[in-house]
PDB file of C-alpha atoms in Angstrom:
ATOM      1  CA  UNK A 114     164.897 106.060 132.780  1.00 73.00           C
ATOM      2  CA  UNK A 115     167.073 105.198 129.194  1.00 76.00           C
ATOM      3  CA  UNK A 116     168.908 107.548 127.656  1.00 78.00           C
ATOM      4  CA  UNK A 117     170.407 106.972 124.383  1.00 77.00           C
ATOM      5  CA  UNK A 118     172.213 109.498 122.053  1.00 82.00           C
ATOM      6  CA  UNK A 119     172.419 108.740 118.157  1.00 82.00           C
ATOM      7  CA  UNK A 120     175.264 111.045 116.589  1.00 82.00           C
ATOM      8  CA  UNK A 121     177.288 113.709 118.152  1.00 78.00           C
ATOM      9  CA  UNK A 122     177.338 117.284 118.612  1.00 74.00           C
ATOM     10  CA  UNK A 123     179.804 119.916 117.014  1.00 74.00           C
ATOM     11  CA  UNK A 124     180.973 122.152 119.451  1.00 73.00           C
ATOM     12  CA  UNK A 125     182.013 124.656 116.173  1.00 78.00           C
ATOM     13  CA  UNK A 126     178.655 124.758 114.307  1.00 85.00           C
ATOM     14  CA  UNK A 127     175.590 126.211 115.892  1.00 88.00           C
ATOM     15  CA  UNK A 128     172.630 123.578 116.948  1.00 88.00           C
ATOM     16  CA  UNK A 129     169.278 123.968 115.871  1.00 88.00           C
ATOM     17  CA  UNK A 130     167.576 122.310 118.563  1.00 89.00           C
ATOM     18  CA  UNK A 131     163.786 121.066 118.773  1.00 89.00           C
ATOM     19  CA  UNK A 132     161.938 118.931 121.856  1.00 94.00           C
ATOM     20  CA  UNK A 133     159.145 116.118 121.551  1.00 97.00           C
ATOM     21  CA  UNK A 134     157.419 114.446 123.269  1.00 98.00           C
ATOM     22  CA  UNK A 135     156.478 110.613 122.372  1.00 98.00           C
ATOM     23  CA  UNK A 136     153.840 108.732 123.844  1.00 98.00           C
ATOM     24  CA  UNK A 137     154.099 105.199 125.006  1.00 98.00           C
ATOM     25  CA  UNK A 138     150.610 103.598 125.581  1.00 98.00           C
ATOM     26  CA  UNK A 139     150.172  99.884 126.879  1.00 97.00           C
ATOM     27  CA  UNK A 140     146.660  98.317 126.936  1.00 95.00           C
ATOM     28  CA  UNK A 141     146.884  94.485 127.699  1.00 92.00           C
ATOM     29  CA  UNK A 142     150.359  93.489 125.695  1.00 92.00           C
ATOM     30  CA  UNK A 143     149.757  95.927 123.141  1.00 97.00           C
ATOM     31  CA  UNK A 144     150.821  99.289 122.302  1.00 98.00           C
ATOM     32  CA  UNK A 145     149.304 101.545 120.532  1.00 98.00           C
ATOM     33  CA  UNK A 146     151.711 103.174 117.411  1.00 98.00           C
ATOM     34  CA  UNK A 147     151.767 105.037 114.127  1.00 98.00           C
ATOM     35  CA  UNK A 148     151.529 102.933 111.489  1.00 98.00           C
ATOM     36  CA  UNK A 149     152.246 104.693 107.678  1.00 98.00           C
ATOM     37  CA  UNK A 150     152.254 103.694 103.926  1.00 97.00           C
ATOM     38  CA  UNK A 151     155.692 102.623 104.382  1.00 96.00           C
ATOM     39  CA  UNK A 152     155.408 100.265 106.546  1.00 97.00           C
ATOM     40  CA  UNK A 153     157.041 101.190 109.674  1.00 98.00           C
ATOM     41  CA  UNK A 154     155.594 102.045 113.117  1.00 98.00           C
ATOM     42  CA  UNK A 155     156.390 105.122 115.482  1.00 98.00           C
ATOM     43  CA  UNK A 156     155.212 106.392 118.765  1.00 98.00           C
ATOM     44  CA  UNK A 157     152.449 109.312 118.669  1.00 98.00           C
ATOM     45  CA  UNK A 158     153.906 112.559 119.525  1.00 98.00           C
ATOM     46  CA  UNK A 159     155.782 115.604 118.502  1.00 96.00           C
ATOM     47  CA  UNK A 160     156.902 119.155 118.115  1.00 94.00           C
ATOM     48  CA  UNK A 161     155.828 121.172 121.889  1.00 95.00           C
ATOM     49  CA  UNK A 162     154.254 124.422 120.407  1.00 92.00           C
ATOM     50  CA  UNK A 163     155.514 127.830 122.356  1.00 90.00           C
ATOM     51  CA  UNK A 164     153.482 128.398 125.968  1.00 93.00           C
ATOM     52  CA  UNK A 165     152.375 124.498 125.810  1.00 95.00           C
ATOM     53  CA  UNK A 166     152.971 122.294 129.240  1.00 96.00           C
ATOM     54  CA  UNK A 167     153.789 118.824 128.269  1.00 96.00           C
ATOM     55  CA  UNK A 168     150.755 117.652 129.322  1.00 97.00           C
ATOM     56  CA  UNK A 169     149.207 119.750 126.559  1.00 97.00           C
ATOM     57  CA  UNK A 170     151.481 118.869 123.866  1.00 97.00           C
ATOM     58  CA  UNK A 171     151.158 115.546 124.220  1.00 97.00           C
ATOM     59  CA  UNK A 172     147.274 115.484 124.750  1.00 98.00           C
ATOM     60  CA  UNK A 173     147.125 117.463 121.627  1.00 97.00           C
ATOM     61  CA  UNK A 174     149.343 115.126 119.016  1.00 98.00           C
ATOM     62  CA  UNK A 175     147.974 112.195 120.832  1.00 98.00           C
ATOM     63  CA  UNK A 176     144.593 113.379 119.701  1.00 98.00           C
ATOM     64  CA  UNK A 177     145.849 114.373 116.224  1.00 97.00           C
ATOM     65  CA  UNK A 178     147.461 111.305 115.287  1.00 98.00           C
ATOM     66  CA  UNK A 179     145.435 108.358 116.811  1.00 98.00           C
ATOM     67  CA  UNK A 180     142.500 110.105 117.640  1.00 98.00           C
ATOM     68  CA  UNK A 181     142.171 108.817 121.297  1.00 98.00           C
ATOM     69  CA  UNK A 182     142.138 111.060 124.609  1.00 98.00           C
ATOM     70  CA  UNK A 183     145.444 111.179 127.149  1.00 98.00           C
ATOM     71  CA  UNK A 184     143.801 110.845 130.258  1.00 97.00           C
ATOM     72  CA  UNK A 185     146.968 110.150 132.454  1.00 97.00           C
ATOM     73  CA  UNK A 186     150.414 111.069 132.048  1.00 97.00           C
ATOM     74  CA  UNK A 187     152.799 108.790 133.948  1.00 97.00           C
ATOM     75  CA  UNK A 188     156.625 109.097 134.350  1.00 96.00           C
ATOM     76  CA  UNK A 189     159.094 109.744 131.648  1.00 97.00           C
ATOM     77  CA  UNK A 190     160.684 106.440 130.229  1.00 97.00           C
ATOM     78  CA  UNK A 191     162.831 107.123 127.851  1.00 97.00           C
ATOM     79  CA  UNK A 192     164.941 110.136 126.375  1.00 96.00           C
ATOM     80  CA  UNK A 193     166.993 110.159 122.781  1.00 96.00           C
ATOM     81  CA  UNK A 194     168.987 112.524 121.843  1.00 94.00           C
ATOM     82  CA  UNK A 195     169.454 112.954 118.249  1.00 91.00           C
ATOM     83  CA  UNK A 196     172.714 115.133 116.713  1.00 90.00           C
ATOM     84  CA  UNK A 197     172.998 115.208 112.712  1.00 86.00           C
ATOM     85  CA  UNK A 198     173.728 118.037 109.683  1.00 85.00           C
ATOM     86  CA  UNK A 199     170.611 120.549 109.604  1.00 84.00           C
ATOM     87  CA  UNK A 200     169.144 119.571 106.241  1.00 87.00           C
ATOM     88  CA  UNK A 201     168.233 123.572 105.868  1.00 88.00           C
ATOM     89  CA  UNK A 202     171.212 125.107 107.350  1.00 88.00           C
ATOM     90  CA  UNK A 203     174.340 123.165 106.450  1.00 84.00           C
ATOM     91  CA  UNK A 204     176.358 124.678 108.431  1.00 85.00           C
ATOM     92  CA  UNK A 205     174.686 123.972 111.712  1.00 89.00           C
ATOM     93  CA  UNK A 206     173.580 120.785 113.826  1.00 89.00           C
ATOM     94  CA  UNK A 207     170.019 119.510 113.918  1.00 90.00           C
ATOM     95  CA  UNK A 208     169.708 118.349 117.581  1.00 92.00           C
ATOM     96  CA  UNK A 209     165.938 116.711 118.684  1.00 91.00           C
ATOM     97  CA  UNK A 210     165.968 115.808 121.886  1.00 95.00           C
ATOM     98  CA  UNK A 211     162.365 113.601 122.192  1.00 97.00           C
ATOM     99  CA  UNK A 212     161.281 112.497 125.633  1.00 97.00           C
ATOM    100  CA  UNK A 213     159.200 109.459 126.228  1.00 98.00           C
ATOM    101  CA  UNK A 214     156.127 109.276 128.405  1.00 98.00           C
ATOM    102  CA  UNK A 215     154.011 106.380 130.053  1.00 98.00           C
ATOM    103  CA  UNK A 216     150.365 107.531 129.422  1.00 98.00           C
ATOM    104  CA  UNK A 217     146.868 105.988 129.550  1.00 98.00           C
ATOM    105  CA  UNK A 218     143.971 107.128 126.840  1.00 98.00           C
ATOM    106  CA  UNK A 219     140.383 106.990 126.620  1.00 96.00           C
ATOM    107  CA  UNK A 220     138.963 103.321 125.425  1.00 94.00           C
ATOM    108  CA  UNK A 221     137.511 104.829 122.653  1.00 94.00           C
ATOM    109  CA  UNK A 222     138.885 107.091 119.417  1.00 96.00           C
ATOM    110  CA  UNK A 223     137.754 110.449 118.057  1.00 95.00           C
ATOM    111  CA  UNK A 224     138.273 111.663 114.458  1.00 95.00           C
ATOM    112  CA  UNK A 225     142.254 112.383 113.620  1.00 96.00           C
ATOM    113  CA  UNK A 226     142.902 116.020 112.892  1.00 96.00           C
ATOM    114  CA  UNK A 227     146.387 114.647 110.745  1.00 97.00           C
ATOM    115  CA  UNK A 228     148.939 117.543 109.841  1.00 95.00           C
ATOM    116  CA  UNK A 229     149.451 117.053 105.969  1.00 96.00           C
ATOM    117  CA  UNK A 230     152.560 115.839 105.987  1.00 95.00           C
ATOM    118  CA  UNK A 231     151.422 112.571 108.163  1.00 96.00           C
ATOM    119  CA  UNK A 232     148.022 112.325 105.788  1.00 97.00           C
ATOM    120  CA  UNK A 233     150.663 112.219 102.874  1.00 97.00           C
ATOM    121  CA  UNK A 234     151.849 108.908 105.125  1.00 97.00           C
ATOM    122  CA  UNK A 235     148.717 107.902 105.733  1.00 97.00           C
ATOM    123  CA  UNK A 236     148.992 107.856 109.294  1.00 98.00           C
ATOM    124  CA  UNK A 237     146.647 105.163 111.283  1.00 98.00           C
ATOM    125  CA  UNK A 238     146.419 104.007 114.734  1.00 98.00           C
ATOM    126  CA  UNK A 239     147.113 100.612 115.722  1.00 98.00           C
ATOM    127  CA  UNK A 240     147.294  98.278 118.151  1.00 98.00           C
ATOM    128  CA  UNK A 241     150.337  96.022 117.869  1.00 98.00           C
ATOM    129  CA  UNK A 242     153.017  93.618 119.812  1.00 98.00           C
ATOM    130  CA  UNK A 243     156.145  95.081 120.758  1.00 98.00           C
ATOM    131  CA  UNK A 244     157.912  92.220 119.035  1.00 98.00           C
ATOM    132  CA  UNK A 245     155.835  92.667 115.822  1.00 98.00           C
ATOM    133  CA  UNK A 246     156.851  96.399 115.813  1.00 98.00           C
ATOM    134  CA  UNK A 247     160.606  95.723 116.265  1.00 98.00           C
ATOM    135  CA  UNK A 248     160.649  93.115 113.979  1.00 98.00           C
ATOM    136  CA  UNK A 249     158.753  95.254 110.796  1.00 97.00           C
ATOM    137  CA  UNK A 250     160.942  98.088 111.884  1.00 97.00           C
ATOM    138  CA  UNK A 251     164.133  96.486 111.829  1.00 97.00           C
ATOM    139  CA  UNK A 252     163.456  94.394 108.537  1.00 96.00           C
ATOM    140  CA  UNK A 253     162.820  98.066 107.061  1.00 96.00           C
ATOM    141  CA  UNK A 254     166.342  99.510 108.628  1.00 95.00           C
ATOM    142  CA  UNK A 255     168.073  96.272 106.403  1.00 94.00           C
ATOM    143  CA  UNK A 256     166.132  96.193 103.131  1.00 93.00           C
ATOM    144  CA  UNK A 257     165.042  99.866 102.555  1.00 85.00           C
ATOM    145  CA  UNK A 258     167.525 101.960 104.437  1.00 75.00           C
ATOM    146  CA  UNK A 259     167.396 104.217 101.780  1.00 81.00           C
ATOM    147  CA  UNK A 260     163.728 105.129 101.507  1.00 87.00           C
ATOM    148  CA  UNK A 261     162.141 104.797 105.266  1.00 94.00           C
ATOM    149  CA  UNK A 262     161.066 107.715 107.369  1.00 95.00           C
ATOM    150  CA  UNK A 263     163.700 109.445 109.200  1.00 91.00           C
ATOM    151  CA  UNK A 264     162.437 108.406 112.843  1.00 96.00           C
ATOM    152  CA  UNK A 265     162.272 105.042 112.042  1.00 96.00           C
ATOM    153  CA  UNK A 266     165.948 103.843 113.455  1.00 95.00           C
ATOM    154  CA  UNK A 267     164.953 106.066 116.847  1.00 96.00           C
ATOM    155  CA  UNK A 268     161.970 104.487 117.215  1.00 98.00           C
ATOM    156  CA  UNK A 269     162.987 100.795 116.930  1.00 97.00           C
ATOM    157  CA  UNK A 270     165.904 101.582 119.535  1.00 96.00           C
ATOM    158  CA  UNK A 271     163.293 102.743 121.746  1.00 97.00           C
ATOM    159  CA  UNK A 272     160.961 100.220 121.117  1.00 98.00           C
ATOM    160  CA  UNK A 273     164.118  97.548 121.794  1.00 97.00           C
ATOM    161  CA  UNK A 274     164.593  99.686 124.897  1.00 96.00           C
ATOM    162  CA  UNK A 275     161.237  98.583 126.119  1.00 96.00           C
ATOM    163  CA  UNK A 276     161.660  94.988 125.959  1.00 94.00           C
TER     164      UNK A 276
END
């Protein structure tokens, strides 16, 4: 398993601190990703709601997002660790700690049930090479660093990770 941390914790300032889980699904040599209306491409996953095993939380934003069914959850790949100002509580730490997952889906989609926040994105499933990924992520990272989604350097490092 990778670990990789991106910023640092302040021992002085309280932590807000939220868990994911992220999805990584191979079929052939592609994997299937988030695609939005800005271009870049992330894993499907999220928030795990109170009382949820990770099973469930992943089977349920797996089915949100892409619309397909997790029928197998393999190991845990990959964890990031993710330390930065809390944009709604200056004075404390936003830490996400989001936790990979090998997992196999259904052959076939469903409808998306998309949270309205990822419809404003425009959220689609979709197939892609690894190396296609990276490379669209990464030319995002150098030319609009200053108007890409948030998860967008996490997932790229992951995606790298993978290689």
């Amino acid at each position: 398993m990778i670990t990789n941390t991106i910023g640092s914790e302040d021992r002085h300032r309280t932590i807000n601190q939220r868990n994911a889980l992220r999805a990584i699904i191979f079929n052939d040599d592609k994997l299937l990703m988030i695609k939005t209306n800005k271009g870049d491409y992330k894993f499907p996953g999220g928030g795990i709601e109170s009382n949820e095993s990770n099973f469930e939380a992943l089977s349920r934003e797996i089915s949100e997002e892409t619309g397909y069914t997790l029928i197998g959850m393999g190991e845990k790949l990959v964890e990031v660790i993710e330390c930065h100002e809390d944009k709604y509580d200056k004075k404390s730490i936003f830490k996400m700690i989001s936790l990979y997952y090998e997992c196999k889906v259904s052959k076939e989609p469903q409808v998306t049930s998309l949270e309205p926040y990822e419809a404003r994105l425009n959220f689609k499933a979709e197939w892609v090479d690894i190396f296609q990924a990276i490379t669209t992520n990464s030319f995002l990272l150098h030319t609009q660093s200053h108007n890409i989604n948030a998860w967008v350097y996490r997932e790229t490092e992951v995606l790298k990770s993978l290689t």
